[in-house]
Amino acid sequence: MTRRPTTFLARDTYRRRRLIDGLRVLPFLGALLFLVPLLGAETTGRATAYAGMYLFAAWFLLIVGAALMIRALARAPGGVGADPLEPGSRGDEV
Amino acid sequence: MVGFNLLIFVSLAYVGFLFLVAFWGDRQARTGHGGWLRAPIIYTLSLSIYCTAWTFYGAVGYAARSGLEFVTIYLGPTLVMVGWWWVLRKLVRIGRAQRITSIADLISSRYGKSNLLGVLVTLLAVIGTTPYIALQLQSVVLSFSVFAQQGGEGLADPEATAFWVAVGLAAFTVLFGTRNLDANERHHGVVTAIAVEAVVKLVALLAVGIFVVWGVSGGPADIVRTIEASPIDRWDLQGPRWATMIFLSAAAFLTLPRMFQVLVVENVDEKQLATASWAFPFYMFLMSLFVVPIAVVGLEILPDGNPDLFVLTVPLHFEQGGLAMLTFLGGFSSATSMVIVAAIALSTMVSNHIVMPIWLSARSGGAAMSGDVRQVVLLSRRMSIAGVLGLGWLYYHLSGGSEALASIGLISFAGVAQVLPSMIGGLFWRGATRVGAALGLTVGFAVWAYALFLPSFGDAGMMTARVLAEGPWGIGWLRPQAFFGVEGMDPVVHAIFWSMVLNTGCFVLGSLLSFPRPIERLQGAQFVNVFEHSRTAQGWTRGNAESEDLLVMAQRIMGASQAQALFQEESARQGKDGYLPDTTPDFLRILERELSGSVGAATAHAMVGQIVGGAAVSVDDLMAVADETQQILEYSSQLEAKSEELARTARQLQEANEKLTSLSIQKDAFLSQISHELRTPMTSIRAFSEILKEGEMAVEDTRKYSGIIQDEAIRLTRLLDDLLDLSVLEAGQVTLNVQSGNLTDVLDRAVSAASTVRDGRPLSIKRTPSREDVALRTDTDRLAQVFINLIANASKYCDSAKPRLAISVVEQGGRRHVDFVDNGTGIPPESQVVIFEKFSRLSDQQKAGGAGLGLAICREIMSKLGGGITYLPGQGGAAFRVTLPL
Amino acid sequence: MGKQVLLIEDEPNIIEAISFILSRDGWSVATHANGETAMDAVHRHAPDALVLDVMLPGRSGYDILQDLRANPATADIPVLMLTARGQKKDREVADRLGATRFMTKPFSNAEVLTVLREITGGG
């Protein structure tokens, strides 16, 4: 079976929009991670050391995720300053 | 061991160093070398003022008492930063588009430039921040006393220490925070110093952490064992408190006046925000990484010590004097940077929303006519800074530096967080109104004060144990810590929950039930749709303002050169010459925005309103609000651009036409004038020579009449000389004698030559020799001729009782100008365009002796020399600006 | 005592010259140098003839002439207009406004005297 190449217009812009979607989701992901310890907190006591490790690990992952996304966004056409979905903002203006 | 005196010396040296850094940063920015100031890393570091002494020292104490809960203080801001695309980006964009100067300005501006809201938020911020400043003073005093005790002496007078720290901070803030009234309210020196302090506190805390983990303990595994053995080995997670704290710190991060200052006001570039969105969480991550290890090691070796000071006492316990010193500087940095920025932010708010409106209304004469506004603004800022720090010290003094202060951090957060509903609502909901915002703010603030702030004073305050237990006047459902009988909630969670719920409820309900004023609707659309039309903040309709009055006012607020540049730019845009553009709504809007960068939106609006008068919003503007769809907006903006271009072309054509007509009229007038100027002296000469010819005259009469003939002949010669000079200049046949010279010399020559002019009155001339030392390469004789003419004109026409002429050298737009400003009544606007024309003597005073060719000659000379001469309106008297050749 | 003439002119040397010539010829001469207050001066002096310059500070000689002719009390005073702008247009304006005679500066002294005598009816 051969795969035919599909035409996909404005690939860069599309990618960039999805990156911005990712950025929008990030704080909710963060909130979720930070609130996970609440589950079952009433019934079980947790060790400070290991709970702390979890929190710091989640925190660090969130930071790394944000940094990578910003980096990718900065390289995409339009940079970090503009949102293609927002009328009136152009790529060259920051 | 670190001696107490050494500590004093080191901290003074550190302060001196910070002064140098701030001074240097300011200089770099002013001399245009400040590109690196825009670097995202500087911005990220400046955000670190979020980490105050409360977090520097207090986080370890917090961890020693409640385990992991301390981390919520950082998790909230992390979520806000990581989610920058949602809120911060919008805030920053609005901040720039609307020239927002503070959080009070934001709220005031959003809700129709309402000063009531500005005052409300300002008061809330002052009340919420004062205890926090007191807390910083306390932390400095406590850390001093730790060292003093080590030296065995004890701190002689903690209150005096706090007092002098406050005085020093006020001096620093006044010096670098109110150096000038910047158009965009940015403080490069302060930001630079704070970035340095941010590094110091991070390095200090990391150093202590590394020392504790690898120096005291045997590495991470060992620390885990220490934690297991400590009193905080179990994480007693209280769900509601955990979630509330994350929410509260996130809210406070957005609403603290000082955070708004560094996040929004000092932001110069949205790229900074993108980088900071992960870099600042990383900073906080590092700041909290070693908090638990330090806490458990401290608890182990100093079980009776104050956990809030473990960061200091642990290194001291192990005789690590240097490390302790570094930690001390870290804590000192945390405290001072917070206080400085908070003082700047609060003083801007107090000055713009409380002092200036009062001052303005006291001066009913109007903004344009009342003194130098800049001085008033700067003075009121400086007084406000002193006032804010004074309040902080007073709070410290009254609370006796007690332990109770430690809990004030959260209370303070909860206070300023009351702004959140109005802020977020204002950013995302166009239906939010001033009434709703005022209602929500008031109710939230009241609940906060009642349920959290007042009870924090303990029995001594207004909330006695009885009130707490039974409610005021025995009304059970009003118990400060159990509203509506809902018991068992943590007091902080309770207060935040109810204040936020009631605040938001009143805000929403108030907004739904009230009608916004037109200007609120406009501002609402501007804010909510900021990305769609960043460039069109709304304001004024058909202006009937006098351009010159506006220029006078703008000069007083923004400074002469900036205001003139702005007006000139607008004139050029409208296709006109000179400094006085038409007062189009567009221009008024631009002007108001520029002014609001200096004095805040509400004040700027009021000032422009005083001059322009009339309603601010027209049907056209309201139509703009109704245009919600993108297509219409885009279409109308295209139309607007086109009609603007048409209008510009029409204006240019009209001007060209006027010029042609006036040229032909001018030619006639010129001949007629020449005839008049030649025939008048000729009349006297002919009449008297006929008389003399008849003879039979007394000797003295003969002498008198021949004297008149001679004078008139000289006058005639002079006129012919001038005419010849002018025609040679105009025909371009003049040869310039270019030589090197110095402006001082040329001016000296001109002043002494002009003083011999026969028919002038004594004129006192004020010069600034220090600025006149300018090397010139031009025809200095011709330049001197121009100066002589201007000085002679002032002495002839200045109609003041004590004529004075100020000659000053100004640099603007890369060119040097020499301004000649006298203290007479000046030249009326309608005449300003003709004075450089030939024979345009404004009064018919023959005694002045000139034929009205002087300024025409000046203009020709300056254009030959490659410079220029213009009339400068709005300076009080007649003012001429000579632009020196390059 | 001879007839009275009022000279309205702002150039000091010309005032001096005309005053000298006229008073030597037996006229009694009053002078006034301001255009704005010229009408008051005319009413005050009630002269037999008026010598009026066109270019005056405050108000032009033409305006003054117009006022003179509009007011019955002064409508009949003979007026000699002087101007340094000797264009044809100026003369036409003066004629239209009712100037008795019109002269261009510089003038001959004798001519001024002759004209003044003529317009005041011999004398």
PDB file of C-alpha atoms in Angstrom, chain B residues 725 728-729 732-742 746 749 776-785 861 864-866 885:
ATOM      1  CA  ASP B 725      20.612  92.325   1.142  1.00  0.00           C
ATOM      2  CA  VAL B 728      20.794  89.078  -2.959  1.00  0.00           C
ATOM      3  CA  LEU B 729      19.875  86.451  -0.364  1.00  0.00           C
ATOM      4  CA  GLY B 732      20.979  82.928  -3.921  1.00  0.00           C
ATOM      5  CA  GLN B 733      23.893  85.002  -5.096  1.00  0.00           C
ATOM      6  CA  VAL B 734      25.322  85.413  -1.641  1.00  0.00           C
ATOM      7  CA  THR B 735      28.759  84.007  -0.881  1.00  0.00           C
ATOM      8  CA  LEU B 736      29.009  82.604   2.595  1.00  0.00           C
ATOM      9  CA  ASN B 737      32.146  83.181   4.572  1.00  0.00           C
ATOM     10  CA  VAL B 738      32.248  79.857   6.392  1.00  0.00           C
ATOM     11  CA  GLN B 739      34.520  79.726   9.392  1.00  0.00           C
ATOM     12  CA  SER B 740      34.864  77.887  12.674  1.00  0.00           C
ATOM     13  CA  GLY B 741      33.490  79.553  15.728  1.00  0.00           C
ATOM     14  CA  ASN B 742      31.803  79.086  19.030  1.00  0.00           C
ATOM     15  CA  VAL B 746      28.656  84.713  18.374  1.00  0.00           C
ATOM     16  CA  ARG B 749      29.049  89.645  19.800  1.00  0.00           C
ATOM     17  CA  LEU B 776      30.040  75.994  14.954  1.00  0.00           C
ATOM     18  CA  ARG B 777      31.190  75.779  11.388  1.00  0.00           C
ATOM     19  CA  THR B 778      29.205  78.348   9.474  1.00  0.00           C
ATOM     20  CA  ASP B 779      29.162  81.990   8.435  1.00  0.00           C
ATOM     21  CA  THR B 780      29.366  83.383  11.960  1.00  0.00           C
ATOM     22  CA  ASP B 781      28.902  86.993  10.811  1.00  0.00           C
ATOM     23  CA  ARG B 782      25.601  86.161   9.184  1.00  0.00           C
ATOM     24  CA  LEU B 783      24.515  84.144  12.223  1.00  0.00           C
ATOM     25  CA  ALA B 784      25.399  87.082  14.458  1.00  0.00           C
ATOM     26  CA  GLN B 785      23.293  89.304  12.163  1.00  0.00           C
ATOM     27  CA  ILE B 861      19.996  83.876   6.120  1.00  0.00           C
ATOM     28  CA  LYS B 864      21.113  79.791   3.350  1.00  0.00           C
ATOM     29  CA  LEU B 865      23.138  78.612   6.338  1.00  0.00           C
ATOM     30  CA  GLY B 866      21.278  75.311   6.425  1.00  0.00           C
ATOM     31  CA  PRO B 885      23.115  74.622  10.992  1.00  0.00           C
TER      32      PRO B 885
END
